[in-house]
Coordinates of C-alpha atoms in Angstrom, one line a residue:
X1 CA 0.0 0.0 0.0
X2 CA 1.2 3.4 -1.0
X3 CA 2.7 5.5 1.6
X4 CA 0.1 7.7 3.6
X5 CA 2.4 10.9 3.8
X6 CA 3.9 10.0 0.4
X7 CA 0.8 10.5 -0.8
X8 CA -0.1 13.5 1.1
X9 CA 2.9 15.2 -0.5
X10 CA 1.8 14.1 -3.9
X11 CA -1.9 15.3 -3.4
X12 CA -0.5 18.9 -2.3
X13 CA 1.6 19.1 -5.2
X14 CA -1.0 18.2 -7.6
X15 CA -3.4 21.1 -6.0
X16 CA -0.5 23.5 -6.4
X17 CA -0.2 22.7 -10.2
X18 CA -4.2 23.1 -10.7
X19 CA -4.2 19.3 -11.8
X20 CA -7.4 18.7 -9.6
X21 CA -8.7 15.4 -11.6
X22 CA -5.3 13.8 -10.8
X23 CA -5.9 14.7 -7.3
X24 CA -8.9 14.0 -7.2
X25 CA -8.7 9.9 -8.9
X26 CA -5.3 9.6 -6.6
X27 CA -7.7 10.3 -3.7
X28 CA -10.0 7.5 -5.0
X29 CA -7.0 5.2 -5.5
X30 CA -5.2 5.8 -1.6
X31 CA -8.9 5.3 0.2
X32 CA -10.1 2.1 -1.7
X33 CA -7.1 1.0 0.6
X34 CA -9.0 2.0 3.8
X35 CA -11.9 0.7 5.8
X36 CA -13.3 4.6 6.7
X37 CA -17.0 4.7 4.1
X38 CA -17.5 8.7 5.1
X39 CA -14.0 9.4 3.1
X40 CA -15.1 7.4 0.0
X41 CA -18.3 9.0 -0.3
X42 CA -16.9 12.3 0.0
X43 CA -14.1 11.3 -2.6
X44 CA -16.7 9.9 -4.8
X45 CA -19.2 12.5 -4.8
X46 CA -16.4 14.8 -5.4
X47 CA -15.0 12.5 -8.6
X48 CA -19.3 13.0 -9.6
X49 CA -19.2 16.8 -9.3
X50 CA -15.9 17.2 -11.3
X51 CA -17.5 15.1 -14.3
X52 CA -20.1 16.8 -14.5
X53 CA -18.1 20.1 -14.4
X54 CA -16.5 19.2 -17.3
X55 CA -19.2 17.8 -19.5
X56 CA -20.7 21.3 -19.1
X57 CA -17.7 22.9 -20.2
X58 CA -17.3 20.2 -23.5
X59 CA -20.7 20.9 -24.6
X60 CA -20.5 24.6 -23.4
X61 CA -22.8 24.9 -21.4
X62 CA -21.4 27.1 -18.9
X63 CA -20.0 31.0 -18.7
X64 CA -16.1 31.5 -18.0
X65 CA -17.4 32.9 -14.7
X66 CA -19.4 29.8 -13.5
X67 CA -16.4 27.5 -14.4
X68 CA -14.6 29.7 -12.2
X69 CA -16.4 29.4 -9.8
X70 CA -17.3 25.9 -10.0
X71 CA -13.0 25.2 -9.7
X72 CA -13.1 26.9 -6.8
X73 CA -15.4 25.5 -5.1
X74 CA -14.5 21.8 -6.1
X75 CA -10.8 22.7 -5.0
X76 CA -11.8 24.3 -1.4
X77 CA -14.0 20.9 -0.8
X78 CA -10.8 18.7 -2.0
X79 CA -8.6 20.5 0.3
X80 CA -11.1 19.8 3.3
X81 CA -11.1 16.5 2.1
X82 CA -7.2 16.6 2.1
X83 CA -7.6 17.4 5.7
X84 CA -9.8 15.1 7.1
X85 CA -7.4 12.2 5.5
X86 CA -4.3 14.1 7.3
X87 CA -6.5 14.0 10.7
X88 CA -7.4 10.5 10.2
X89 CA -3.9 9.7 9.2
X90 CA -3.0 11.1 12.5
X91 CA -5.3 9.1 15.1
X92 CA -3.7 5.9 13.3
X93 CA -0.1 7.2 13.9
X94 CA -1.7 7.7 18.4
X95 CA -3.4 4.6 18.2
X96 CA -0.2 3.0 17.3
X97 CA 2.2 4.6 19.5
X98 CA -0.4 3.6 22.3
X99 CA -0.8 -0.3 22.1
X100 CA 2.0 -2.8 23.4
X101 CA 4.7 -3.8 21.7
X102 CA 3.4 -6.8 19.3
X103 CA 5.0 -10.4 19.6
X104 CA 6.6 -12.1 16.7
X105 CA 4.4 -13.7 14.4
X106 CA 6.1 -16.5 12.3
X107 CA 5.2 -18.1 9.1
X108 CA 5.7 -21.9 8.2
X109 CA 8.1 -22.7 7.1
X110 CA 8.0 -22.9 3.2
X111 CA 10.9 -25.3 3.2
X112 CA 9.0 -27.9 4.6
X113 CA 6.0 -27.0 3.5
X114 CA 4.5 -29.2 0.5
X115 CA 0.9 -29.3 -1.5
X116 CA 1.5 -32.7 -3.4
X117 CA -1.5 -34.3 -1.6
X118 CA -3.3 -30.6 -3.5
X119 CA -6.0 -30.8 -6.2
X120 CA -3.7 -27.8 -7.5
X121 CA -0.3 -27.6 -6.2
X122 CA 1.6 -24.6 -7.8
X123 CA -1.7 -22.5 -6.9
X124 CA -2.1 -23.7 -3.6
X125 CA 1.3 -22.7 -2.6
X126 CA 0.6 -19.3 -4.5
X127 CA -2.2 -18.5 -2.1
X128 CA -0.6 -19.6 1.0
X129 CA 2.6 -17.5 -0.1
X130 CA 0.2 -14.7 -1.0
X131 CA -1.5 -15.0 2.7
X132 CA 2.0 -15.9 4.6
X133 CA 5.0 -13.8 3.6
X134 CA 2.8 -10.8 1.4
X135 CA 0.3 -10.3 4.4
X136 CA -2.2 -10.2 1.6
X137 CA -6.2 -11.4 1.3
X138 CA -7.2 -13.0 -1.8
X139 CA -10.1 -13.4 -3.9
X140 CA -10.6 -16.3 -5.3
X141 CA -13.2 -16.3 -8.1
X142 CA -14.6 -19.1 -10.5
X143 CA -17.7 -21.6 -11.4
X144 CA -19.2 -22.9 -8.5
X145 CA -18.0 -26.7 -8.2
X146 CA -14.5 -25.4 -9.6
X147 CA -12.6 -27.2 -6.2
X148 CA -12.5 -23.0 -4.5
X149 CA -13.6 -25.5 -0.6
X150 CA -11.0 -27.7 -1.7
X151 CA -7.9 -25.5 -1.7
X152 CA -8.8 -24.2 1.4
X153 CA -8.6 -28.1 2.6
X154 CA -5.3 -28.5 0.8
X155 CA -3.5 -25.1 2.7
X156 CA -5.0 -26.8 6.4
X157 CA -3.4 -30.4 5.5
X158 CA -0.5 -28.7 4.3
X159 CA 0.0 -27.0 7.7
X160 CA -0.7 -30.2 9.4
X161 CA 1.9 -32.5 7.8
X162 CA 4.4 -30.3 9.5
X163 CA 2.6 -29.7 12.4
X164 CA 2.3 -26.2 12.5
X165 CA -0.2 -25.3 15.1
X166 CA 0.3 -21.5 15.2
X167 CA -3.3 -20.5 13.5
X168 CA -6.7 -20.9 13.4
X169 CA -8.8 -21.7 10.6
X170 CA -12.4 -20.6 10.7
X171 CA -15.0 -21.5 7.6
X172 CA -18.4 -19.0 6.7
X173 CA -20.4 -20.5 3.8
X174 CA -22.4 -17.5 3.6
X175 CA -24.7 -18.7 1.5
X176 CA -26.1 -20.4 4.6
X177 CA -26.2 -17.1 6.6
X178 CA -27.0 -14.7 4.0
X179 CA -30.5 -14.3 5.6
X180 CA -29.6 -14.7 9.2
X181 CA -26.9 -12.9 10.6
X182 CA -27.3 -13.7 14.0
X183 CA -27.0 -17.4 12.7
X184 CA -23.5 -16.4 11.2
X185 CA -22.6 -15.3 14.4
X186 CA -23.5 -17.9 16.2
X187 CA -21.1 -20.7 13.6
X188 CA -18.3 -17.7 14.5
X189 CA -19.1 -18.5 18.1
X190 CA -19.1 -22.7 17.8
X191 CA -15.5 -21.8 15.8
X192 CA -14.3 -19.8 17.8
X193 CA -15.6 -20.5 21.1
X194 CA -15.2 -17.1 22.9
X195 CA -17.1 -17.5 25.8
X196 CA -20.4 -18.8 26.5
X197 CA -23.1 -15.8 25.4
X198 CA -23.0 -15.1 21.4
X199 CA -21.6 -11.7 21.0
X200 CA -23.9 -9.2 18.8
X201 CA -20.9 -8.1 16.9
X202 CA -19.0 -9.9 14.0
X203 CA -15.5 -7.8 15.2
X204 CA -16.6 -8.6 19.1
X205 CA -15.0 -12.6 17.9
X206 CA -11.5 -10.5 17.1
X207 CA -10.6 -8.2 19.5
X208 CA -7.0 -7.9 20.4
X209 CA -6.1 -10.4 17.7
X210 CA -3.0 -8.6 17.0
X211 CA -1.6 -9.5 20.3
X212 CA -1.7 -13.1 19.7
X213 CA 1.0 -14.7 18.3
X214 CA -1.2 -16.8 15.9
X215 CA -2.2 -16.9 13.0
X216 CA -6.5 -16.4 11.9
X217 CA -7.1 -18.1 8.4
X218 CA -10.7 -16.8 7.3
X219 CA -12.2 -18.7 4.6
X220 CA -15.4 -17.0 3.4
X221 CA -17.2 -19.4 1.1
X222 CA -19.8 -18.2 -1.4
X223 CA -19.3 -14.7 -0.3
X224 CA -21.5 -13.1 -3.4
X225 CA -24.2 -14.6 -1.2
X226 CA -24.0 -11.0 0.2
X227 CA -23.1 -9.1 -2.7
X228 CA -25.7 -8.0 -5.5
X229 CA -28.4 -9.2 -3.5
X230 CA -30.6 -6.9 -1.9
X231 CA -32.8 -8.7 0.3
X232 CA -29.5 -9.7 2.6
X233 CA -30.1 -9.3 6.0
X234 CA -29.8 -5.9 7.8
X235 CA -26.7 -7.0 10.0
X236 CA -24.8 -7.2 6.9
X237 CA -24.9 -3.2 6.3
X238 CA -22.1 -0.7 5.7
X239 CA -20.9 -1.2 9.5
X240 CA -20.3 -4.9 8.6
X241 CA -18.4 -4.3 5.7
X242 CA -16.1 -1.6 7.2
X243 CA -15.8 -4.3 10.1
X244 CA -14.5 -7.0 7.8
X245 CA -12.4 -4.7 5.7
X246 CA -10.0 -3.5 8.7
X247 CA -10.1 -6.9 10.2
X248 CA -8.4 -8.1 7.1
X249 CA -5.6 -6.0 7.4
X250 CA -5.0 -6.6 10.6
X251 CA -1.4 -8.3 10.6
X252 CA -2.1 -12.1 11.4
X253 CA -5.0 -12.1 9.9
X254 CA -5.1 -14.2 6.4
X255 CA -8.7 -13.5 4.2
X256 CA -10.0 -15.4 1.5
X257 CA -13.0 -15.0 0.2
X258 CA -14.5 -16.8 -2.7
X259 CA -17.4 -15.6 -5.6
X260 CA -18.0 -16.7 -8.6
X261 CA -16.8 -13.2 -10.3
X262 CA -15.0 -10.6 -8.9
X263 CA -15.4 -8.7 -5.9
X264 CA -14.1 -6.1 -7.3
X265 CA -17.3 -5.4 -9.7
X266 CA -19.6 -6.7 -7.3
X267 CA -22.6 -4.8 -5.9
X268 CA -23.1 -3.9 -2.3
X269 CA -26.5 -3.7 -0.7
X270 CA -26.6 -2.5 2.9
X271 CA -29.5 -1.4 4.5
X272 CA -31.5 -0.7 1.5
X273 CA -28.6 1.0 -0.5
X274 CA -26.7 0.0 -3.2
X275 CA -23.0 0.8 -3.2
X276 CA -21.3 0.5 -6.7
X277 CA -17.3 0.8 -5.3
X278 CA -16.4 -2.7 -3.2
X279 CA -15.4 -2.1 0.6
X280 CA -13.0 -4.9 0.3
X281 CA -9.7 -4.2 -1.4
X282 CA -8.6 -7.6 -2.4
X283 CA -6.0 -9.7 -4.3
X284 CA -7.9 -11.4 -7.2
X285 CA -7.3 -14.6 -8.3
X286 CA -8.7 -16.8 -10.8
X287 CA -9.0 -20.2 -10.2
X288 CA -7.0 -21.6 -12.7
X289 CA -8.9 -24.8 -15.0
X290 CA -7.4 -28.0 -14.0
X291 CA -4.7 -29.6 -15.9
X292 CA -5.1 -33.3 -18.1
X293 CA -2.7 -34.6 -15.6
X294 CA -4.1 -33.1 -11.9
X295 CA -7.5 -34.7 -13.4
X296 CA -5.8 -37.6 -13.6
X297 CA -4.2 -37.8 -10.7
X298 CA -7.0 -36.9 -8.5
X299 CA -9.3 -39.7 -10.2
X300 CA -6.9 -41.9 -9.1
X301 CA -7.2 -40.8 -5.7
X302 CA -10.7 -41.2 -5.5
X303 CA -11.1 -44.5 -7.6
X304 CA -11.3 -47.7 -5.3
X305 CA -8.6 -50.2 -6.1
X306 CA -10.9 -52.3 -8.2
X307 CA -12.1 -49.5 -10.3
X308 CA -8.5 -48.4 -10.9
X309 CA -7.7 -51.7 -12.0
X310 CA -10.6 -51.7 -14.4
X311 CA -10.1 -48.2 -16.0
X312 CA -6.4 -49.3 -16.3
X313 CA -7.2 -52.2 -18.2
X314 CA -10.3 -50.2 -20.3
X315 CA -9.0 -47.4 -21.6
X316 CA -11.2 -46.6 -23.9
X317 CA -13.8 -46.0 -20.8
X318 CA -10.9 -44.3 -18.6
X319 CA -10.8 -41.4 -22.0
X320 CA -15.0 -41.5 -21.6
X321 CA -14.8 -40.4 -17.9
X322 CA -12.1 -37.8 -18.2
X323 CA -13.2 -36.2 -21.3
X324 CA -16.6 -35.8 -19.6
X325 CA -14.9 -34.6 -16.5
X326 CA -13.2 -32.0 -19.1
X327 CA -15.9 -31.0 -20.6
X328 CA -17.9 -29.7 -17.9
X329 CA -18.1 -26.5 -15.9
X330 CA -17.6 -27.1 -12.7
X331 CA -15.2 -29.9 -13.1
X332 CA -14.2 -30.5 -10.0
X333 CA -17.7 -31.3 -9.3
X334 CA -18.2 -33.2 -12.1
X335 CA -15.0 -35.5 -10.7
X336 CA -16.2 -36.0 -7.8
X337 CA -19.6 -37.2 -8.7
X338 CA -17.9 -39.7 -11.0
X339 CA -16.0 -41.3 -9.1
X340 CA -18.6 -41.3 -6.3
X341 CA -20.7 -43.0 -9.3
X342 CA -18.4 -45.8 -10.3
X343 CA -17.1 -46.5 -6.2
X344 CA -21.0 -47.6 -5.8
X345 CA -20.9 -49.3 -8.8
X346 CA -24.2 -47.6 -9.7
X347 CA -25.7 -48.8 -12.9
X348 CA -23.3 -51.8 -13.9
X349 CA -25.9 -53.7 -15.3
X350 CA -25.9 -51.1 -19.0
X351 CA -22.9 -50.5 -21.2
X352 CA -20.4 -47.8 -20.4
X353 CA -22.0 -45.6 -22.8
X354 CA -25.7 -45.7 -21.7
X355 CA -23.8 -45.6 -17.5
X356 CA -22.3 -42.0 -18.4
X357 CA -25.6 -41.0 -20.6
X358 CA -27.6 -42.2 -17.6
X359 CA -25.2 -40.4 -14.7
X360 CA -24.9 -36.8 -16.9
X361 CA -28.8 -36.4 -16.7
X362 CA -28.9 -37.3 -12.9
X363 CA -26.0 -34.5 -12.5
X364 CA -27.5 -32.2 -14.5
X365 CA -30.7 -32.8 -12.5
X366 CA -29.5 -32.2 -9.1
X367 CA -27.4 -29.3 -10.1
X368 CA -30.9 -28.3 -11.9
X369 CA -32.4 -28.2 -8.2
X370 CA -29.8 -26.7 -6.4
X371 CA -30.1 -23.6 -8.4
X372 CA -33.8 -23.6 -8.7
X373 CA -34.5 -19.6 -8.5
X374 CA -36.4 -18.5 -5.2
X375 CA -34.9 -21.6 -2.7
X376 CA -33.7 -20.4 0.4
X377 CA -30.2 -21.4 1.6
X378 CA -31.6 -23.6 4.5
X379 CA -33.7 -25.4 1.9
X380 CA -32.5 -29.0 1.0
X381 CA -31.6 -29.9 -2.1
X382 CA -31.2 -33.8 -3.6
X383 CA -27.7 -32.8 -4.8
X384 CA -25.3 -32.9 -1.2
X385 CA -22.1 -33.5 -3.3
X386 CA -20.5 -29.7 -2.0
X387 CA -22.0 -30.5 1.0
X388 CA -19.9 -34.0 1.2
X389 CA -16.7 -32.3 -0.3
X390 CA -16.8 -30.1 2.9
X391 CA -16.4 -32.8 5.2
X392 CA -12.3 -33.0 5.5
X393 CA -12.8 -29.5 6.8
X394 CA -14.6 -30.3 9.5
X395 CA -12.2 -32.7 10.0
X396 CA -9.5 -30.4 10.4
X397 CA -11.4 -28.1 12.9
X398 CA -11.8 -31.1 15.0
X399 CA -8.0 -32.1 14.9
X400 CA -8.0 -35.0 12.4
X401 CA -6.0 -35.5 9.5

């Protein structure tokens, strides 16, 4: 992040040289950095007035004296703005100089640290790095059923082959909570664990985090739940956002949040108002398409030994199954149910061909009713394969490998 009285010197000097849209998108630029809403409106409606200003002048519309004036008045509002960031700037310097020195925080150790057992190594290792030694949150954006749960997985069992205890991993699919806030706040609590009454706060769960010397991994699953969606419940509201943006930047404290596009153009509804700039300044990521070969691979690890054996000896079926795996969206899904499929030995009594024809419709139907417009997140669906792919991270939180 850019340096706060860097960029107060650079905002003066662009004032001084009458280069007030500079000044004024720079502003933009340095507060999409920081959690405080009242700045960003002001910075916004000031980038508003300023466009407007000159679309009059283009299509002359205006006198020489009303642009004038106009200037003026935009650059004594810019300057006020310049000092409220400068005040602001200010506290954080007193709050600072106030709290307790900060014990070391360490990373793993990326020397011992391996992904192999990943569904995508090289990017698994990306995020962790990104979250570890950058001090950076991530968005992690893609097709539902892409595997987004499953690299979350991956970076736990990755920290518990080496036995590093020094974090704590908390999962929020919010498209569970989306309508219930209180109920989000009560799976923070069962996580969590602080104490035995439900605070009424989300930051209440992270006070003083920054003088533990731990680690906080925060996996926020299905997070557009909240975005573009205005019918969210009124605990997610500007307050929440804010919350959640200067808890992310707290020092020990590793984000990842997952939608199916990115945050970054996303929507924000609080409180009956929709906010077109994100709150949440975020690294995005794409999850990447798996590879022929981690399709493979990952087959294999689901595949009982007798199937294995088969598809090794049938390879004209083995092609069938990981073409169709290729093929589709959501692979990772699509993989999952497959194997799930031929481990039951489901259907053995038609040919290959008619088995996948016959197993394509039943996942296209249950997907079909998962996304049936107008169900509620607490509703049931017949299709529980995410809901089963979750399960190793319950695992984890309960200590087993």
């Amino acid at each position: 992040m850019e340096d706060k009285q860097t960029f107060i010197a650079q905002m003066e000097k662009l004032i001084q040289l009458n280069h007030i849209g500079e000044a004024i998108e720079g502003t933009l630029e340095f507060l999409d950095l920081r959690p405080e809403t009242y700045l960003r409106d002001a910075a916004m409606k000031l980038s508003g007035r300023w466009a407007v200003m000159n679309e009059a002048i283009e299509d002359q519309l205006v006198d020489k004296v009303t642009e004038v004036t106009y200037l003026k008045e935009i650059r004594e509002d810019l300057e006020q703005l310049k000092k409220l960031i400068i005040y602001t700037i200010q506290e954080d310097q007193t709050a600072l100089a106030q709290l307790p020195p900060l014990p070391k925080l360490l990373p793993p150790d990326f020397n011992q640290l391996l992904f192999d057992h990943s569904l995508r190594p090289a990017f698994t290792e990306k995020i962790a790095k990104t979250l570890f030694l950058q001090h950076t949150s991530v968005n992690i954006y893609g097709e539902d059923g892409a595997g987004k749960s499953r690299l979350f997985t991956d970076l736990l069992k990755a920290l518990r082959l080496i036995s590093f205890d020094n974090y704590r991993p908390v999962f929020i699919d919010f498209k569970n909570h989306a309508y219930a806030y209180d109920d989000m706040l009560l799976e923070l609590h069962k996580q969590l664990g602080t104490g035995s009454e439900v605070p009424t706060d989300f930051m209440s769960f992270f006070e003083d985090i920054e003088q533990q010397n731990r680690w906080y991994l925060l996996f926020f699953y299905h997070f557009d739940a909240i975005l573009d969606n205005p019918k969210i419940d009124t605990g997610f509201n500007a307050h929440f956002f804010d919350q959640l943006n200067a808890l992310k930047n707290k020092r020990n404290v590793g984000l990842i949040v997952t939608t199916q596009q990115p945050h970054r153009g996303s929507y924000v509804f609080a409180e009956g108002k929709a906010y077109s700039n994100s709150w949440l300044n975020l690294k995005m990521e794409a999850i990447p398409a798996l590879t022929d070969m981690q399709v493979t691979i990952e087959l294999e690890k689901r595949l009982s030994n007798d199937y294995f054996q088969w598809l090794h000896h049938h390879p004209n079926e083995r092609k069938q199954i990981e073409q169709k795996i290729r093929e589709t969206p959501n692979t990772y899904q699509m993989l999952v149910f497959l194997a799930e499929q031929l481990n039951a030995k489901a259907d053995e009594e038609v040919k290959f061909d008619e088995r996948l024809h016959k197993w394509q419709k039943k996942y296209d139907e249950a997907n079909s009713e998962q996304r049936t417009p107008g169900k509620t997140p607490t509703e049931k669906s017949g299709f529980q394969l995410l809901k089963k792919s979750l399960s190793p991270l319950i695992n984890l939180f309960r200590g087993k490998k």
